[in-house]
Amino acid sequence: MTAAEATVGALSAHGLDTIYALPGVHNDDFFDALARSAGTRKAAKMRVVHTRHEQGAAYMALGAALATGKPQAYCVVPGPGLLNSAAALLTAYGMNAPVLALFGQIPDSSIGRGLAYLHEIRDQAGIIARLVDWSARIRTPHEAPRLVAEAIRSMSLGRPGPAALECAIDVWGRSGPVAAQSPLPIPEPPIDEDAISAAATRLGAAKRPLIVAGGGAQDASAEVTRLAHLLQAPVVSYRRGRGVIDDRDPLAANLPLGHELWAEADVVLAVGTHLHSPLLYWGIDSDLAIIRVDADPEEPARVAVPDVTLIGFAKPILERLAQVLPAHNARRPSRAEEMRERHARMQRRLAKLEPQLSYLAAIRSELPEDGIFVDEVTQVGFVSRLAFPVHRPRTYISPGYQDNLGFGFATALGAQCARADVPVLSISGDGGFLFTASEMATAVRHRIPLVTVVFNDGAFGNVRRIQEERYGHRLIASDLANPDFVGFAESFGARAMRAKSPEELRNALRRALAHRDGPTLIEVPVGPMPSPWEFILMGRVRGDSRLPASDKVT
Ligand SMILES: Cc1ncc(C[n+]2csc(CCOP(=O)(O)OP(=O)(O)O)c2C)c(N)n1
Ligand SMILES: [Mg+2]
């Protein structure tokens, strides 16, 4: 078997059925192995979704990983191919997403010698090692299955996240004996019973408990919800934690409500979150006990040493906590009414964020509950993080702390590829959409039924508003010359519509979501929109902020 065949077989043995990819001579033997995998017994047929730019391939793998919670892979050429995919790989790292990057390499014996080979880059392995926590080079066919298994296991060990494998142009096609390799077991860290009982004691006695849910809580939705009800504790989520608790639950709280509740809390249970804004901006003091549940042992003590730390997967830890808690828990009257009042007050404060709210209401009314919404770094996106009702885990995909413009469209294509059973809807601004707009060709070629809504204000609107408000209206580098988006999409063979109001968007979405045979773009022409930042960048409400607060740049 060749190294390429062994790698394809190993990916397949780990349940991967799709590779997002852009070919090139370094990986020709690997692509040929993919072509030949069709119809053989050794490996199930691997679907290859080829893109028009390497960032598209990597973002698609990211979207597929986030939508499913399962490992996904992409394959690109070395040097420029690797660097073209790097922003997406960085985002996968920031989002702890299980993305496996497969990179080609120059001839094995020449690596590191600077001989000016096609796509050669200095210290490719070193660059990769800075981008992901686990990486290796495949040097022989027989080690390929083991390395694939180790790469995939590494995605769930400690801090979860992406991994990478390189293989030289002359190694992919090399033949040798290969032994089958089954997936390596993923050890579950033992649950620290002392910490569970310390957490249960503190939470049980808490007068104003609060839960903060991040991306690491996505697979523990039932457990977080159960604990929230036992404790009558509101659950704050923003971006990556959205959907962990159903927004119809009165205990669900958005970021500005979280800010309000943080000021009053006496015990906080933080699950799979950096607690970035609370610790760095909102402040902590000795009246607040912090309990952290995190897969990454390095994470909890970075800013402030928690009172109780539980390391491991959120689901089993919270399951155990929910078993132990009742013996320690105070009698708790329902906070539903209080929370409903808080929500009503918050809704009145947020009401000025129009037309963003009305466009989001139109989307929510047409996108079914299990449909997946993919956020972007755009005006409607910022408001969606605060006010788009999310009902199920993994149905709201947001870029996390990288907040990188242009991630949305290609990430959404990957989510739709991996979850063909549910509709996926992507929103973008005119700025962000053109980062990966060429992937409309990929959407048409692979008949991906993604619905994309592009809010066109002819500007990097967020930047323009900051220039208007803080820099005396000196506008620079924020106006945009745009294509006719409807004509642009149609020229690829996609369906396209224009909607000029929330009502028109609703009608357009109804038609678009009924069409499952390929992509649809809906352009929404808009004007300047009011700033959401007062609801996102919020200052100190208690104690000392451990680090000097600085304005977040977005
Ligand atoms: C990779 C990256 N580059 C630059 C930025 C800075 N940035 C944030 S918002 C924005 C403008 C977004 O424009 P558009 O997509 O049209 O959305 P709008 O604000 O107009 O709704 C820019 C340039 C960023 N967040 N990420
Ligand atoms: Mg714009």
JSON list of N, CA and C in Angstrom, two decimals, residues 11 29 46 133 135 167 226 237 252 258 276 314 381 399 441 474 491 508 526 542:
[
{"chain": "A", "resi": 11, "resn": "LEU", "atom": "N", "xyz": [-8.18, 7.73, 7.41]},
{"chain": "A", "resi": 11, "resn": "LEU", "atom": "CA", "xyz": [-9.19, 8.78, 7.59]},
{"chain": "A", "resi": 11, "resn": "LEU", "atom": "C", "xyz": [-10.58, 8.17, 7.57]},
{"chain": "A", "resi": 29, "resn": "ASP", "atom": "N", "xyz": [-0.37, 12.21, -5.82]},
{"chain": "A", "resi": 29, "resn": "ASP", "atom": "CA", "xyz": [-0.52, 10.80, -5.43]},
{"chain": "A", "resi": 29, "resn": "ASP", "atom": "C", "xyz": [-1.63, 10.63, -4.38]},
{"chain": "A", "resi": 46, "resn": "MET", "atom": "N", "xyz": [-14.43, 8.33, -0.44]},
{"chain": "A", "resi": 46, "resn": "MET", "atom": "CA", "xyz": [-14.24, 9.63, 0.21]},
{"chain": "A", "resi": 46, "resn": "MET", "atom": "C", "xyz": [-14.71, 10.71, -0.75]},
{"chain": "A", "resi": 133, "resn": "ASP", "atom": "N", "xyz": [-1.51, 22.51, 18.01]},
{"chain": "A", "resi": 133, "resn": "ASP", "atom": "CA", "xyz": [-0.82, 21.89, 19.14]},
{"chain": "A", "resi": 133, "resn": "ASP", "atom": "C", "xyz": [-0.16, 20.57, 18.78]},
{"chain": "A", "resi": 135, "resn": "SER", "atom": "N", "xyz": [1.37, 18.15, 15.53]},
{"chain": "A", "resi": 135, "resn": "SER", "atom": "CA", "xyz": [1.67, 18.00, 14.09]},
{"chain": "A", "resi": 135, "resn": "SER", "atom": "C", "xyz": [2.78, 16.99, 13.91]},
{"chain": "A", "resi": 167, "resn": "CYS", "atom": "N", "xyz": [3.28, 15.64, 4.29]},
{"chain": "A", "resi": 167, "resn": "CYS", "atom": "CA", "xyz": [3.86, 14.47, 3.62]},
{"chain": "A", "resi": 167, "resn": "CYS", "atom": "C", "xyz": [4.59, 14.95, 2.37]},
{"chain": "A", "resi": 226, "resn": "ARG", "atom": "N", "xyz": [-30.03, 21.42, 33.13]},
{"chain": "A", "resi": 226, "resn": "ARG", "atom": "CA", "xyz": [-30.49, 20.79, 34.38]},
{"chain": "A", "resi": 226, "resn": "ARG", "atom": "C", "xyz": [-29.92, 21.52, 35.61]},
{"chain": "A", "resi": 237, "resn": "SER", "atom": "N", "xyz": [-24.66, 33.38, 27.78]},
{"chain": "A", "resi": 237, "resn": "SER", "atom": "CA", "xyz": [-23.87, 32.90, 26.65]},
{"chain": "A", "resi": 237, "resn": "SER", "atom": "C", "xyz": [-23.75, 33.99, 25.61]},
{"chain": "A", "resi": 252, "resn": "ALA", "atom": "N", "xyz": [-32.13, 31.78, 30.29]},
{"chain": "A", "resi": 252, "resn": "ALA", "atom": "CA", "xyz": [-31.11, 32.12, 29.29]},
{"chain": "A", "resi": 252, "resn": "ALA", "atom": "C", "xyz": [-30.85, 33.63, 29.34]},
{"chain": "A", "resi": 258, "resn": "GLY", "atom": "N", "xyz": [-25.92, 39.36, 31.23]},
{"chain": "A", "resi": 258, "resn": "GLY", "atom": "CA", "xyz": [-24.84, 38.70, 31.98]},
{"chain": "A", "resi": 258, "resn": "GLY", "atom": "C", "xyz": [-24.03, 39.71, 32.77]},
{"chain": "A", "resi": 276, "resn": "HIS", "atom": "N", "xyz": [-13.58, 35.71, 29.16]},
{"chain": "A", "resi": 276, "resn": "HIS", "atom": "CA", "xyz": [-12.73, 36.83, 28.76]},
{"chain": "A", "resi": 276, "resn": "HIS", "atom": "C", "xyz": [-13.25, 38.17, 29.28]},
{"chain": "A", "resi": 314, "resn": "ALA", "atom": "N", "xyz": [-16.96, 18.61, 29.60]},
{"chain": "A", "resi": 314, "resn": "ALA", "atom": "CA", "xyz": [-18.01, 19.24, 30.40]},
{"chain": "A", "resi": 314, "resn": "ALA", "atom": "C", "xyz": [-19.15, 18.26, 30.72]},
{"chain": "A", "resi": 381, "resn": "GLY", "atom": "N", "xyz": [-24.79, 40.66, 12.26]},
{"chain": "A", "resi": 381, "resn": "GLY", "atom": "CA", "xyz": [-24.12, 39.60, 13.03]},
{"chain": "A", "resi": 381, "resn": "GLY", "atom": "C", "xyz": [-23.90, 40.01, 14.48]},
{"chain": "A", "resi": 399, "resn": "PRO", "atom": "N", "xyz": [-17.55, 33.18, 14.99]},
{"chain": "A", "resi": 399, "resn": "PRO", "atom": "CA", "xyz": [-16.11, 32.93, 14.87]},
{"chain": "A", "resi": 399, "resn": "PRO", "atom": "C", "xyz": [-15.31, 32.98, 16.16]},
{"chain": "A", "resi": 441, "resn": "ALA", "atom": "N", "xyz": [-18.62, 29.44, -6.78]},
{"chain": "A", "resi": 441, "resn": "ALA", "atom": "CA", "xyz": [-18.38, 28.42, -7.81]},
{"chain": "A", "resi": 441, "resn": "ALA", "atom": "C", "xyz": [-18.38, 27.02, -7.19]},
{"chain": "A", "resi": 474, "resn": "ARG", "atom": "N", "xyz": [-13.46, 61.71, 9.53]},
{"chain": "A", "resi": 474, "resn": "ARG", "atom": "CA", "xyz": [-12.43, 61.56, 8.49]},
{"chain": "A", "resi": 474, "resn": "ARG", "atom": "C", "xyz": [-12.48, 60.12, 7.97]},
{"chain": "A", "resi": 491, "resn": "SER", "atom": "N", "xyz": [-24.36, 34.78, -12.31]},
{"chain": "A", "resi": 491, "resn": "SER", "atom": "CA", "xyz": [-23.35, 34.47, -13.33]},
{"chain": "A", "resi": 491, "resn": "SER", "atom": "C", "xyz": [-22.65, 33.15, -13.05]},
{"chain": "A", "resi": 508, "resn": "ALA", "atom": "N", "xyz": [-38.41, 36.22, 0.55]},
{"chain": "A", "resi": 508, "resn": "ALA", "atom": "CA", "xyz": [-37.30, 35.66, -0.24]},
{"chain": "A", "resi": 508, "resn": "ALA", "atom": "C", "xyz": [-36.75, 34.40, 0.44]},
{"chain": "A", "resi": 526, "resn": "VAL", "atom": "N", "xyz": [-28.83, 48.05, 2.38]},
{"chain": "A", "resi": 526, "resn": "VAL", "atom": "CA", "xyz": [-29.11, 48.71, 3.66]},
{"chain": "A", "resi": 526, "resn": "VAL", "atom": "C", "xyz": [-28.31, 50.01, 3.76]},
{"chain": "A", "resi": 542, "resn": "ARG", "atom": "N", "xyz": [-17.63, 45.36, 39.30]},
{"chain": "A", "resi": 542, "resn": "ARG", "atom": "CA", "xyz": [-17.27, 44.97, 40.67]},
{"chain": "A", "resi": 542, "resn": "ARG", "atom": "C", "xyz": [-15.75, 44.86, 40.80]}
]
